[in-house]
PDB file of C-alpha atoms and ligand atoms in Angstrom:
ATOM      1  CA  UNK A 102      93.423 113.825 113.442  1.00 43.00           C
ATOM      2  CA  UNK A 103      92.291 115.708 116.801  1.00 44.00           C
ATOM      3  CA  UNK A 104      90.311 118.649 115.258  1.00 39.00           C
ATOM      4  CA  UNK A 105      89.727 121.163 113.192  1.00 33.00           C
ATOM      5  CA  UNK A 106      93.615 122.196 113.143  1.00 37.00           C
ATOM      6  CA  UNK A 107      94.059 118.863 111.249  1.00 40.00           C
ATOM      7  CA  UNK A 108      95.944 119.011 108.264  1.00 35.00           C
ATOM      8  CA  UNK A 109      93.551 117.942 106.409  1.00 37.00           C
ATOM      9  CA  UNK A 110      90.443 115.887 106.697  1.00 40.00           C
ATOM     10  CA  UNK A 111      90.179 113.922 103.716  1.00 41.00           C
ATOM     11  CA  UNK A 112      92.847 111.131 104.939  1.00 52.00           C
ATOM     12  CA  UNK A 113      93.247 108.199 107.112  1.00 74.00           C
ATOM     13  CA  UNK A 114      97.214 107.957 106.602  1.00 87.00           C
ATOM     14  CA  UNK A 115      98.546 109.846 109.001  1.00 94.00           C
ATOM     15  CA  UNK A 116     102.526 108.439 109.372  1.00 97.00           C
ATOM     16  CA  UNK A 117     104.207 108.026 112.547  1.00 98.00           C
ATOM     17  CA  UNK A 118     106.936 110.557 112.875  1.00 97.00           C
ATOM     18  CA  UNK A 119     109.592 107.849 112.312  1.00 97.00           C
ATOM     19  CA  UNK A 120     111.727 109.078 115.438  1.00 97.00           C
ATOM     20  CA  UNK A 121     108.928 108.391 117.907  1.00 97.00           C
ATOM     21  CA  UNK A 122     108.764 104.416 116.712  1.00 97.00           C
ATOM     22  CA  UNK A 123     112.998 104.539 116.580  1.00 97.00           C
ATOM     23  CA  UNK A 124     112.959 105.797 120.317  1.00 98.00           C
ATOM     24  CA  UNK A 125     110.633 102.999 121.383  1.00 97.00           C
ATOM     25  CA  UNK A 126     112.804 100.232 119.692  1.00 93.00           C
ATOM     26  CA  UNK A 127     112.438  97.749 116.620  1.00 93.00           C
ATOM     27  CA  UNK A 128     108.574  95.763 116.063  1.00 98.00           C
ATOM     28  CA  UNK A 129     107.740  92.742 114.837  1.00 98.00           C
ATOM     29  CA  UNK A 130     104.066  93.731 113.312  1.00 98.00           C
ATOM     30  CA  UNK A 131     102.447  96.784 112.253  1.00 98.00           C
ATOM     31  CA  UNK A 132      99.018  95.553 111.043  1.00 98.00           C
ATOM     32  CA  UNK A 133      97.354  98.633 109.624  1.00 98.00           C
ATOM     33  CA  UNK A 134     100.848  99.782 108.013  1.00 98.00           C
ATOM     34  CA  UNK A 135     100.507 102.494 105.725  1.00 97.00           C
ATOM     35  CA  UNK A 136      99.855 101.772 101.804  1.00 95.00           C
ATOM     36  CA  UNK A 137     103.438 100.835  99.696  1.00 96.00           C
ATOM     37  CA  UNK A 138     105.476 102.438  98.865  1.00 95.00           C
ATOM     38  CA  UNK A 139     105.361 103.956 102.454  1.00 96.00           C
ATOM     39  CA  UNK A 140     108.688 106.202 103.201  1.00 97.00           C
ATOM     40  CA  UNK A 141     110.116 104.206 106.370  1.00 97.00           C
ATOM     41  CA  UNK A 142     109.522 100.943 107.628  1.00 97.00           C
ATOM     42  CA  UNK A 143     107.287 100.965 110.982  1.00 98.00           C
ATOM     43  CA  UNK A 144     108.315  97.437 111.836  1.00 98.00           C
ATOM     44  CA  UNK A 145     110.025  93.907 110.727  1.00 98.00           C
ATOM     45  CA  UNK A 146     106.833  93.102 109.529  1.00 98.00           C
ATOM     46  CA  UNK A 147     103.891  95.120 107.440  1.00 98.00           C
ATOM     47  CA  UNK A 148      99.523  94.282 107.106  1.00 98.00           C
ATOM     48  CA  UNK A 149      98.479  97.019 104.928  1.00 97.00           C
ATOM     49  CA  UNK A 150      95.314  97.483 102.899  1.00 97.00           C
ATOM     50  CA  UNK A 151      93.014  95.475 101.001  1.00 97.00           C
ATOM     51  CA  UNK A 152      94.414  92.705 103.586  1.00 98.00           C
ATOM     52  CA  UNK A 153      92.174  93.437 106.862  1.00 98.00           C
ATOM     53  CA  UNK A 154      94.867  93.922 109.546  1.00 98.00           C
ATOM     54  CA  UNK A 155      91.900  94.221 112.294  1.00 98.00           C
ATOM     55  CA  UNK A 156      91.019  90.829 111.212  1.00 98.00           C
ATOM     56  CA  UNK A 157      94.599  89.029 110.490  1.00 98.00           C
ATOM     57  CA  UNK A 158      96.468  87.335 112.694  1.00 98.00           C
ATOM     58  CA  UNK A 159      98.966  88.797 114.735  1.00 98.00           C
ATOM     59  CA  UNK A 160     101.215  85.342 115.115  1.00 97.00           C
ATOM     60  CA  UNK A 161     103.623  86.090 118.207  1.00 96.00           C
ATOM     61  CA  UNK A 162     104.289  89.075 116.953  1.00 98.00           C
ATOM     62  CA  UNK A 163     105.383  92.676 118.902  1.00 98.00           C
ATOM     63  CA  UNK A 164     103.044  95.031 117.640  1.00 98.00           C
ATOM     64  CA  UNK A 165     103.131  98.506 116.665  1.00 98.00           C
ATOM     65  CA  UNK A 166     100.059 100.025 116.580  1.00 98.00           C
ATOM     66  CA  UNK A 167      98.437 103.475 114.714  1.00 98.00           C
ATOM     67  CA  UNK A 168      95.373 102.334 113.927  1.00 97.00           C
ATOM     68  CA  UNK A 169      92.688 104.698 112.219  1.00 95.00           C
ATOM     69  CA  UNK A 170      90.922 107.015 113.393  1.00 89.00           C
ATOM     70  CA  UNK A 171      87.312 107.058 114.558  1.00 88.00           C
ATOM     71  CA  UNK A 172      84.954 104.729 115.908  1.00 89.00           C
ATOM     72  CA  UNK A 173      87.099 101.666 114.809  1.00 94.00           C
ATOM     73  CA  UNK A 174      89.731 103.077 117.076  1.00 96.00           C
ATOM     74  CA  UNK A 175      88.727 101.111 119.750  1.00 97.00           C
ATOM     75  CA  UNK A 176      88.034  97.618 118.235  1.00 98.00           C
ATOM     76  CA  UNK A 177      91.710  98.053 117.142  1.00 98.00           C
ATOM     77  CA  UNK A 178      92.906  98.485 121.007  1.00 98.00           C
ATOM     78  CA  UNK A 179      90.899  95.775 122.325  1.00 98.00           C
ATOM     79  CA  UNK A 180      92.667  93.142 120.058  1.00 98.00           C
ATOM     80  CA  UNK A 181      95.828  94.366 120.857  1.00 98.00           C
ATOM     81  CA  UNK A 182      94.976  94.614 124.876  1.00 98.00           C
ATOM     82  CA  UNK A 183      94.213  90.827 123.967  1.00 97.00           C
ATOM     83  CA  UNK A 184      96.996  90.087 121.984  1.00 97.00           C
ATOM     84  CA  UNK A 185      99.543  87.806 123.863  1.00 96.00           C
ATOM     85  CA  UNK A 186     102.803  89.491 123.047  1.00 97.00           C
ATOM     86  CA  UNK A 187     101.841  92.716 123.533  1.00 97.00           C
ATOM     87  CA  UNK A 188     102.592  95.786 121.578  1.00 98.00           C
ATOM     88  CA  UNK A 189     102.354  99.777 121.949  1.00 98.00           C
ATOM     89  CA  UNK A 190      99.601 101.824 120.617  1.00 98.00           C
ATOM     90  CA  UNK A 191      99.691 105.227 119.606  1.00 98.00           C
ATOM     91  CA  UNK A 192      96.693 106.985 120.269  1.00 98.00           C
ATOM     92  CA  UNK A 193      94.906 110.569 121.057  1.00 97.00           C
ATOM     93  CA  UNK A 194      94.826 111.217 124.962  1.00 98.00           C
ATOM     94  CA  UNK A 195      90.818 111.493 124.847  1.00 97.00           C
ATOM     95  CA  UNK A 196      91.110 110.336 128.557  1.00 98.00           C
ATOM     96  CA  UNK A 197      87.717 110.769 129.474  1.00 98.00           C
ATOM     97  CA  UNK A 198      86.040 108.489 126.507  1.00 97.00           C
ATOM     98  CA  UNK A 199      84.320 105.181 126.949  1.00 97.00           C
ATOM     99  CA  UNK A 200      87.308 103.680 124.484  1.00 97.00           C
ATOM    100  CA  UNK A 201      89.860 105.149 126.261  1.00 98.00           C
ATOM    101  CA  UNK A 202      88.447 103.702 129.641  1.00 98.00           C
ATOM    102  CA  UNK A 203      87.804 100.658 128.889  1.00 98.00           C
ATOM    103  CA  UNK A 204      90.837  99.957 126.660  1.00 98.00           C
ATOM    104  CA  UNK A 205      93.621 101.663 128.370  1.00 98.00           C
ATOM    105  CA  UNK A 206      92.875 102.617 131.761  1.00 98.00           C
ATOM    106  CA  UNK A 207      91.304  99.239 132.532  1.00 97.00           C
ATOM    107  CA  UNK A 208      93.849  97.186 130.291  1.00 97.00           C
ATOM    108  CA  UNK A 209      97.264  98.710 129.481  1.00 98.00           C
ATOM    109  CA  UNK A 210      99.983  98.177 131.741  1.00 97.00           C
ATOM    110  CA  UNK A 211     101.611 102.418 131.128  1.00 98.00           C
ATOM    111  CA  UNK A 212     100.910 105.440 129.304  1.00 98.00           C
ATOM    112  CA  UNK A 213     102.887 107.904 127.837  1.00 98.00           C
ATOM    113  CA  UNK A 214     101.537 111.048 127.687  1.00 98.00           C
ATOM    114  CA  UNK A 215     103.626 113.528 124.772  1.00 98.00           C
ATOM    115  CA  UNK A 216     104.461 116.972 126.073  1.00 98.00           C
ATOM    116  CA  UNK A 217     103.366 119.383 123.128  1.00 97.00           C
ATOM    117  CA  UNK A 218     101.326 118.116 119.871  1.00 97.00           C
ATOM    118  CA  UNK A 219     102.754 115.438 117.228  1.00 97.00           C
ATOM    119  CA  UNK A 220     103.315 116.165 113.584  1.00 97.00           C
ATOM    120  CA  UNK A 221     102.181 113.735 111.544  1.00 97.00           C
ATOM    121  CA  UNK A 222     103.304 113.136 108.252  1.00 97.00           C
ATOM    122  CA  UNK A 223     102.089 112.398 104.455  1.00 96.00           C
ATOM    123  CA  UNK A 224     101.759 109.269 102.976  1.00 93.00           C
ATOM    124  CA  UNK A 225     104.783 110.626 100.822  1.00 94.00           C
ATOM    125  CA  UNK A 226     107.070 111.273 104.446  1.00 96.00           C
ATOM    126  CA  UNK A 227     106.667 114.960 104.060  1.00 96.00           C
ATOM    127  CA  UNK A 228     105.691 116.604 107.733  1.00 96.00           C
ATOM    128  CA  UNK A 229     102.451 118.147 108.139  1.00 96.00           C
ATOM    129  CA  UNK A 230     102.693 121.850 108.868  1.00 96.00           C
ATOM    130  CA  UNK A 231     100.093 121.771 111.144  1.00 95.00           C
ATOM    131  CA  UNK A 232     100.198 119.858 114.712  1.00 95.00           C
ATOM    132  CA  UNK A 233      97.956 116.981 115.306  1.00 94.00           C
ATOM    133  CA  UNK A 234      95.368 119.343 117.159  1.00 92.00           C
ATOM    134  CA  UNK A 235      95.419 117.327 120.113  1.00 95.00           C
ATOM    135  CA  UNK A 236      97.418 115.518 123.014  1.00 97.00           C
ATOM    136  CA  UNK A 237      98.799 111.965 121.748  1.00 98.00           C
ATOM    137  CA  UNK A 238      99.773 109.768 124.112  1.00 98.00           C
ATOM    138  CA  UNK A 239     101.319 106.153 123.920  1.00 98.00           C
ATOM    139  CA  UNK A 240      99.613 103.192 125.498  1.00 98.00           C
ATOM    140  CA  UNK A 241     101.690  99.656 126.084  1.00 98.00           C
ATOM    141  CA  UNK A 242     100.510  96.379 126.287  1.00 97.00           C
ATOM    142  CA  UNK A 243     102.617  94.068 128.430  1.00 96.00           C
ATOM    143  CA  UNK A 244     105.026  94.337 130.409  1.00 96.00           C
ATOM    144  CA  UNK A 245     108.127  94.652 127.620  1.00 96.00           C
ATOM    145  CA  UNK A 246     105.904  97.887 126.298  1.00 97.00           C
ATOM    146  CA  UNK A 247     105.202  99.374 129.686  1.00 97.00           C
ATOM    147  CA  UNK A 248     109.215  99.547 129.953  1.00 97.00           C
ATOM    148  CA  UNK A 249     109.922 100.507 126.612  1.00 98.00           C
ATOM    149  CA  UNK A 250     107.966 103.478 127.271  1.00 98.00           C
ATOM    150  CA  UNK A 251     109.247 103.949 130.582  1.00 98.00           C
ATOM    151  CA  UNK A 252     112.958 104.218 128.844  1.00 98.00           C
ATOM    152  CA  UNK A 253     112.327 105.742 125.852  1.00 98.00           C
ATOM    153  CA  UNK A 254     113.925 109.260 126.450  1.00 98.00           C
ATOM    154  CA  UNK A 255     110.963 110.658 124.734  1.00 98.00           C
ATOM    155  CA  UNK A 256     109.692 113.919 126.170  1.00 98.00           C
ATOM    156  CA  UNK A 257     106.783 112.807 128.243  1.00 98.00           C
ATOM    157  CA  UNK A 258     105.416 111.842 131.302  1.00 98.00           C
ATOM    158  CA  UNK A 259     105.219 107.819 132.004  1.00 98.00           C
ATOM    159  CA  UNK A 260     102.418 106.690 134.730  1.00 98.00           C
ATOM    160  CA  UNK A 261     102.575 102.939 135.293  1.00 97.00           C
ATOM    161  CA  UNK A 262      99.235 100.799 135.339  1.00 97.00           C
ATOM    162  CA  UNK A 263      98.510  97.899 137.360  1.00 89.00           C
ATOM    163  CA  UNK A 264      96.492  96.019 135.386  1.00 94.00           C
ATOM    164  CA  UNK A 265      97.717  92.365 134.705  1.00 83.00           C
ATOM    165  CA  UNK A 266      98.157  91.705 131.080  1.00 73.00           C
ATOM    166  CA  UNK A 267      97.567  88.279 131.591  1.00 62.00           C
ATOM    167  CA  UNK A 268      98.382  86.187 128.528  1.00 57.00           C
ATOM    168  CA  UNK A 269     101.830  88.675 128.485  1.00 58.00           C
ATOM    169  CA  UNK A 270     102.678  87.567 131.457  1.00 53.00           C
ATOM    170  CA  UNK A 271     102.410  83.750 129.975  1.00 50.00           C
ATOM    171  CA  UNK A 272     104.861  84.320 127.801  1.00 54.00           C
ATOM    172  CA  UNK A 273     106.951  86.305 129.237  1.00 56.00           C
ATOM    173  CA  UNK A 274     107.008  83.440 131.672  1.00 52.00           C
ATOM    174  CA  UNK A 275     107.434  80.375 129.604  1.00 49.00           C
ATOM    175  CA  UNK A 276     110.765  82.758 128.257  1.00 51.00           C
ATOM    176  CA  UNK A 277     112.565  82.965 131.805  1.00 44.00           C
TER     177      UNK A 277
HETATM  178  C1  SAM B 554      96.976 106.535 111.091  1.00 78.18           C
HETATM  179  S1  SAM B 554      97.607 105.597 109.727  1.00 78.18           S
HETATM  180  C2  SAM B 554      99.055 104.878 110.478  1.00 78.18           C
HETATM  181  C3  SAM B 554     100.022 104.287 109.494  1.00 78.18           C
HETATM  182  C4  SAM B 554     101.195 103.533 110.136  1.00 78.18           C
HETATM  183  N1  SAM B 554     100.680 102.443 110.959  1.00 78.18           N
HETATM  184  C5  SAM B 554     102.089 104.423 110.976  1.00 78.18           C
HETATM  185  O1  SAM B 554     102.200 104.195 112.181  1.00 78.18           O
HETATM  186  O2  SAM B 554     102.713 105.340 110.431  1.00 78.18           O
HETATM  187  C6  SAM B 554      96.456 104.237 109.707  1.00 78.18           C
HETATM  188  C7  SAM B 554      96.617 103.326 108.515  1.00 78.18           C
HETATM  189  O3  SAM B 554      95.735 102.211 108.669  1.00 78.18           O
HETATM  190  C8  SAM B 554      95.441 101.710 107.386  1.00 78.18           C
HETATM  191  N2  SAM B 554      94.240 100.881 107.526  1.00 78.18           N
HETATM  192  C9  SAM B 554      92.960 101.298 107.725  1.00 78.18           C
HETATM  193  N3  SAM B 554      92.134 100.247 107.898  1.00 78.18           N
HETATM  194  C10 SAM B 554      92.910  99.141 107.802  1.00 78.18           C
HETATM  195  C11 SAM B 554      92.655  97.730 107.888  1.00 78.18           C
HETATM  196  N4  SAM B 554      91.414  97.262 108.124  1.00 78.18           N
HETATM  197  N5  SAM B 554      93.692  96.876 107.734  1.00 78.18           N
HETATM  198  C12 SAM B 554      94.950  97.333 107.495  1.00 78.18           C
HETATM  199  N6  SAM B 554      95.261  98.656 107.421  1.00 78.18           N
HETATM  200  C13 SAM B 554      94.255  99.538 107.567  1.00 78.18           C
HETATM  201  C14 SAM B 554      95.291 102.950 106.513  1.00 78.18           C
HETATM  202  O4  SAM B 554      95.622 102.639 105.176  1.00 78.18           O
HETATM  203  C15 SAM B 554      96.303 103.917 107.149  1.00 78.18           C
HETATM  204  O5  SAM B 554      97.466 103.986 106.388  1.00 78.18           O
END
């Protein structure tokens, strides 16, 4: 969570408010899914724990992506800014971090940014009281994501990137 307004401190399963994923439309993949039985499915296709999502394949696969907080943060955006169908990451808006740099501004092809804070919720589906305690913001991977995003209807502001996902664009080629 952001800081010291989180909810608590003593978790790493923080849910996706299930109406942020259903406004982005339907995944193939969420690799670090939260621990059965979780209340709502975040995609077709779950990796939870003691299998290593980080470490798993990721097939062809659309990913959603919430990964954990901290330091791993980042290894967790860099395989999905290399993985070759793409995906959409939800993540804090620490702008100004070397992560954040180097994973989103120099790879993702659009960012959401939320207006107002997120509330998470429980392993169990209940809501957190409490607000995340910081700006979230939604990064996409590919061009599919970075239009998702862009037509999502959720209450944000959407600046494009121009980076070239590359092996997206492979795909999406060998598709038309
Ligand atoms: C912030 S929660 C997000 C849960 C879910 N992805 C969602 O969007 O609601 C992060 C989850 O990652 C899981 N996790 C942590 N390390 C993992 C790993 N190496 N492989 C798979 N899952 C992991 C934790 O169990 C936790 O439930």
């Amino acid at each position: 969570m952001g800081s010291h307004q989180s909810p608590a401190a003593d978790t790493t399963t923080w849910l996706t408010p299930p109406e942020l994923i259903d406004a982005i439309g339907v995944f193939d993949l969420d690799p670090c899914a939260a621990p059965s039985p979780r209340p709502w499915p975040t995609a077709m296709r779950h990796i939870e724990l003691p299998v290593d999502g980080l470490a798993a394949d990721w097939a062809r696969d659309r990913v959603w992506l919430n990964p954990p907080y901290g330091a791993q943060t980042s290894a967790w955006l860099a395989k999905l800014a290399d993985h070759p169908a793409g995906g959409v990451a939800l993540v804090f808006a620490r702008t100004e971090t070397a992560g954040f740099v180097r994973e989103v501004w120099q790879k993702a092809t659009g960012v959401l940014f939320l207006h107002g804070r997120l509330h998470f919720h429980r392993a169990d589906g209940t809501r957190a009281a409490s607000n995340s305690g910081a700006p979230s913001c939604l990064v996409a991977y590919g061009h599919w994501a970075a239009v998702a995003l862009r037509d999502s209807g959720l209450d944000g502001t959407f600046v494009p990137l121009h980076n070239v996902h590359s092996a997206s664009l492979v795909l999406e080629g060998a598709a038309a």
